XYZ file of C-alpha atoms in Angstrom:
324
model
C -17.811 6.793 22.709
C -14.536 7.529 20.924
C -14.791 9.551 17.721
C -13.871 7.433 14.700
C -10.437 7.580 13.117
C -9.746 7.234 9.394
C -6.427 6.473 7.742
C -6.052 6.743 3.970
C -2.927 5.022 2.648
C -1.950 6.158 -0.848
C 0.402 3.325 -1.684
C 3.665 4.519 -3.233
C 2.383 8.073 -3.671
C 5.538 9.738 -2.378
C 8.721 10.035 -4.435
C 12.335 11.145 -3.991
C 12.939 14.870 -4.412
C 14.122 15.698 -7.920
C 14.759 19.125 -9.523
C 11.359 18.781 -11.218
C 7.959 18.445 -9.485
C 6.985 15.096 -8.003
C 3.645 13.534 -8.884
C 2.156 14.664 -5.555
C 3.425 18.173 -6.259
C 1.978 18.268 -9.780
C -1.357 16.629 -8.997
C -4.433 18.767 -8.431
C -5.803 17.519 -5.090
C -8.066 20.203 -3.555
C -9.521 17.927 -0.864
C -6.039 16.988 0.342
C -5.008 20.649 0.236
C -7.984 21.502 2.449
C -6.900 18.863 4.976
C -3.409 20.378 5.039
C -4.946 23.805 5.648
C -6.698 22.638 8.820
C -4.351 19.836 9.911
C -0.754 19.109 10.867
C 1.672 18.177 8.090
C 4.879 16.308 8.848
C 6.685 13.162 7.681
C 6.372 9.548 8.777
C 9.234 7.046 8.991
C 7.382 4.033 7.605
C 10.549 2.009 6.990
C 12.513 1.179 10.159
C 16.307 1.405 9.827
C 17.841 -1.541 8.018
C 14.560 -2.821 6.566
C 13.662 -2.716 2.857
C 10.954 -0.271 1.796
C 7.721 -1.931 0.723
C 4.098 -2.386 1.673
C 4.875 -5.460 3.783
C 6.971 -3.161 6.014
C 5.244 0.216 5.663
C 1.643 -0.855 6.257
C 2.296 -2.823 9.468
C 4.481 0.032 10.728
C 1.686 2.547 10.100
C -0.703 0.289 11.988
C 1.543 -0.054 15.030
C 3.528 -3.259 14.476
C 7.082 -3.225 15.830
C 9.135 -4.899 13.130
C 12.626 -6.259 13.724
C 12.861 -7.618 10.171
C 10.810 -7.644 6.993
C 7.694 -9.845 7.124
C 7.387 -12.719 4.681
C 5.316 -11.688 1.693
C 4.006 -15.212 1.031
C 1.929 -15.465 4.223
C 0.623 -11.932 3.650
C -0.577 -12.755 0.134
C -2.057 -16.053 1.339
C -4.012 -14.243 4.052
C -5.260 -11.692 1.524
C -6.434 -14.407 -0.881
C -7.896 -16.652 1.858
C -5.480 -19.428 0.874
C -5.135 -22.130 3.515
C -1.564 -23.369 3.898
C -1.453 -27.039 4.932
C 0.386 -27.963 8.118
C 4.056 -28.497 7.387
C 3.949 -26.540 4.128
C 5.271 -23.101 3.309
C 3.985 -20.336 1.081
C 5.969 -17.973 -1.129
C 5.205 -14.961 -3.262
C 6.633 -15.460 -6.757
C 6.978 -12.591 -9.248
C 7.735 -12.518 -12.972
C 9.750 -9.596 -14.340
C 11.412 -8.566 -17.564
C 15.210 -8.679 -17.656
C 15.367 -4.882 -17.298
C 13.434 -5.059 -14.014
C 10.021 -4.059 -15.333
C 7.121 -5.992 -13.883
C 5.260 -8.274 -16.254
C 1.695 -7.192 -16.945
C -1.256 -9.493 -16.365
C -1.418 -10.777 -19.954
C 2.268 -11.700 -19.912
C 1.931 -13.432 -16.548
C -1.037 -15.444 -17.738
C 0.873 -16.551 -20.827
C 3.614 -18.093 -18.674
C 1.364 -19.424 -15.890
C 1.366 -23.004 -17.210
C 5.123 -22.927 -17.740
C 5.654 -21.701 -14.175
C 3.404 -24.437 -12.766
C 5.268 -27.030 -14.848
C 8.595 -25.769 -13.486
C 7.274 -26.242 -9.938
C 5.497 -29.614 -10.033
C 5.682 -30.057 -6.256
C 3.914 -26.755 -5.574
C 0.370 -25.485 -5.832
C 0.927 -22.415 -8.022
C -1.806 -19.856 -8.516
C -1.885 -16.481 -10.213
C -2.843 -13.592 -7.944
C -2.837 -10.530 -10.203
C -0.461 -8.726 -12.503
C 3.047 -10.136 -12.126
C 2.265 -11.902 -8.843
C 1.924 -15.624 -8.159
C 1.636 -17.684 -4.984
C 3.380 -21.051 -4.519
C 2.484 -23.462 -1.698
C 4.706 -26.464 -1.028
C 7.095 -28.206 1.312
C 10.248 -26.485 0.021
C 11.160 -23.031 -1.207
C 10.567 -22.820 -4.999
C 13.719 -23.039 -7.058
C 13.253 -21.476 -10.478
C 15.033 -18.533 -12.104
C 13.540 -18.100 -15.559
C 10.278 -19.086 -17.222
C 9.805 -18.471 -20.947
C 11.400 -15.043 -21.452
C 10.716 -13.728 -17.951
C 12.840 -13.639 -14.815
C 11.329 -15.367 -11.785
C 11.801 -13.754 -8.363
C 10.926 -15.763 -5.249
C 10.447 -13.597 -2.174
C 12.411 -14.444 0.953
C 10.896 -15.862 4.094
C 10.459 -13.314 6.844
C 9.029 -12.266 10.157
C 5.511 -13.409 11.030
C 3.025 -10.630 11.732
C 1.438 -10.861 15.178
C -1.963 -9.300 15.958
C -1.861 -5.735 17.292
C -5.408 -4.756 16.260
C -8.892 -6.135 16.722
C -12.059 -6.196 14.648
C -12.987 -2.681 15.743
C -10.455 -1.649 13.078
C -11.694 -2.198 9.529
C -9.259 -2.338 6.611
C -10.812 -1.637 3.200
C -8.521 -2.875 0.457
C -8.207 -4.904 -2.705
C -6.694 -8.386 -2.421
C -3.005 -7.826 -1.759
C -0.560 -6.586 0.863
C -2.904 -4.231 2.707
C -5.651 -6.843 3.027
C -3.195 -9.543 4.074
C -1.423 -7.335 6.605
C -4.745 -6.182 8.024
C -5.990 -9.737 8.463
C -2.759 -10.979 10.069
C -2.650 -7.952 12.373
C -6.136 -8.821 13.628
C -8.339 -6.276 11.847
C -11.562 -6.916 9.982
C -10.897 -6.783 6.234
C -13.429 -5.717 3.615
C -12.737 -6.141 -0.105
C -15.525 -4.535 -2.147
C -16.448 -5.791 -5.602
C -14.487 -3.789 -8.161
C -11.522 -3.176 -5.865
C -8.523 -4.371 -7.876
C -5.604 -2.451 -6.348
C -4.626 -1.244 -9.811
C -5.245 1.960 -11.752
C -8.731 0.771 -12.736
C -9.863 0.072 -9.180
C -13.359 1.192 -8.167
C -12.466 3.814 -5.556
C -16.087 4.731 -4.875
C -16.738 1.112 -3.908
C -13.972 1.375 -1.314
C -15.322 4.680 -0.026
C -18.834 3.263 0.298
C -17.430 0.327 2.264
C -15.502 2.690 4.542
C -18.570 4.842 5.167
C -20.622 1.719 5.906
C -18.017 0.580 8.437
C -18.175 3.969 10.154
C -21.984 3.784 10.309
C -21.696 0.302 11.810
C -19.567 1.644 14.660
C -15.978 0.917 13.648
C -13.430 2.647 15.865
C -10.970 3.004 13.016
C -11.116 2.580 9.251
C -8.055 2.144 7.052
C -8.606 2.624 3.320
C -5.792 1.546 1.029
C -5.385 2.852 -2.539
C -2.878 0.845 -4.566
C -3.110 2.260 -8.082
C -0.516 5.024 -7.717
C 2.128 2.495 -6.737
C 1.223 0.213 -9.637
C 1.482 3.111 -12.101
C 4.843 4.160 -10.651
C 6.251 0.644 -11.045
C 5.324 0.824 -14.726
C 6.912 4.319 -14.850
C 3.589 5.785 -15.907
C 3.631 9.432 -14.782
C 0.242 10.237 -16.302
C -1.397 7.187 -14.745
C 0.048 7.893 -11.300
C -1.144 11.487 -11.330
C -4.592 10.450 -12.558
C -4.850 7.887 -9.771
C -3.926 10.412 -7.087
C -6.413 12.944 -8.427
C -9.131 10.287 -8.534
C -8.330 9.305 -4.932
C -8.645 12.946 -3.903
C -12.132 13.248 -5.414
C -13.502 9.784 -4.679
C -11.846 8.908 -1.359
C -10.303 11.840 0.511
C -13.104 14.360 -0.112
C -16.027 12.207 1.140
C -14.058 10.672 4.030
C -12.782 14.076 5.209
C -16.375 15.312 5.205
C -17.520 12.226 7.127
C -14.788 12.713 9.739
C -15.610 16.392 10.165
C -19.341 15.665 10.529
C -18.768 13.478 13.619
C -15.722 15.204 15.109
C -13.446 12.387 14.027
C -9.837 12.313 12.877
C -8.446 11.621 9.423
C -4.877 11.027 8.308
C -3.482 10.659 4.782
C -0.036 9.332 3.965
C 1.938 6.737 1.962
C 3.353 3.424 3.119
C 6.583 4.118 1.198
C 7.855 6.156 -1.728
C 7.887 4.745 -5.267
C 9.913 6.652 -7.839
C 8.007 7.061 -11.095
C 11.314 7.610 -12.924
C 12.828 4.241 -11.944
C 9.905 2.187 -10.642
C 11.811 1.500 -7.408
C 10.831 1.846 -3.755
C 12.590 4.310 -1.452
C 12.899 4.286 2.337
C 12.801 8.060 2.917
C 10.172 9.356 5.371
C 6.938 10.154 3.550
C 4.682 13.216 3.896
C 1.619 12.827 6.119
C -1.263 15.016 7.256
C -3.462 14.591 10.335
C -6.655 16.592 10.770
C -8.791 16.371 13.893
C -10.502 18.726 16.358
C -7.620 18.291 18.821
C -4.866 18.804 16.210
C -3.658 22.381 15.651
C -2.784 23.371 12.075
C 0.961 23.158 11.508
C 3.526 22.528 8.812
C 3.324 22.737 5.047
C 0.279 24.053 3.206
C 0.289 21.142 0.732
C 1.203 17.486 1.034
C 4.252 16.861 -1.077
C 7.886 15.979 -0.586
C 9.514 19.339 -1.312
C 7.378 21.341 1.116
C 7.571 18.664 3.804
C 11.330 18.150 3.463
C 12.153 20.142 6.606
C 9.112 19.002 8.579
C 9.375 16.932 11.725
C 9.638 13.168 11.299
C 7.220 11.041 13.277
C 9.281 7.944 13.929
C 7.988 4.417 13.550
C 6.402 2.407 14.722
C 4.115 5.402 14.206
C 0.579 4.177 14.808
C -1.450 6.954 13.186
C -4.553 5.273 14.509
C -3.297 4.840 18.057
C -1.924 8.387 18.183
C -5.430 9.775 17.768
C -7.237 7.766 20.450
């Protein structure tokens, strides 16, 4: 029987290198430091050349998909939310932003929800969370502004084809990770309390991951979205707090579980999100792999400055497949 493999994806945890410390560099993450001490630290190219950085690209790439173009975000969100798209219809992710690029918060999005639905009478419009909506209809939504907010309709894109099976379990809140996992063929578990934001119940995700391992899963992917959400709101304190919480509530118990059964664990990001600007970046992101067959190598901590000269594991880099 193959030893289990665990992948922890800290969404948007990485950042560009500035003269001052990044959030990963400043955060106190002793469990992650311990993994670096006994594992191999390098960088992962989660964004193939020419593609935009984002979870819809980075997560499939980490899981082994070979992307020629960016996947459509609408089908991913529909899969995550268990929304059935009627035959002949399309589905689009629709975001509401402030004019300066900041994402609307949930309260603001809810205030304009009726206005957005009224502007798209031929679509079934539903609020997902935060600034995100989903629109299902025959034609691409055409709307630019609602109330005082800018409306952004995501482009169509590549369809994700299955590369996994149900022996891989993805533990995630409703959103990109859950949708990508489902479209790629994995089993998806969304525990109660998992929101994908800074208030997400990380212990609930860890319990679900441990349960999947006990039930015989070959691989478990646990996605933590709160650091990315904090970075988009340019909240340095919130991003650091989320990373430190993930270290205590996710990485520590899962690293112990992997070590107890001779399994492998990897921790990385799906892309970088700059907490100064709130924008995604396509630079390779730091990653650590720890397993009985992996010799310690590379940086002693997992952050951008120390990993800058480390080897780059090119995509599609299937962290899970590499440890079979």
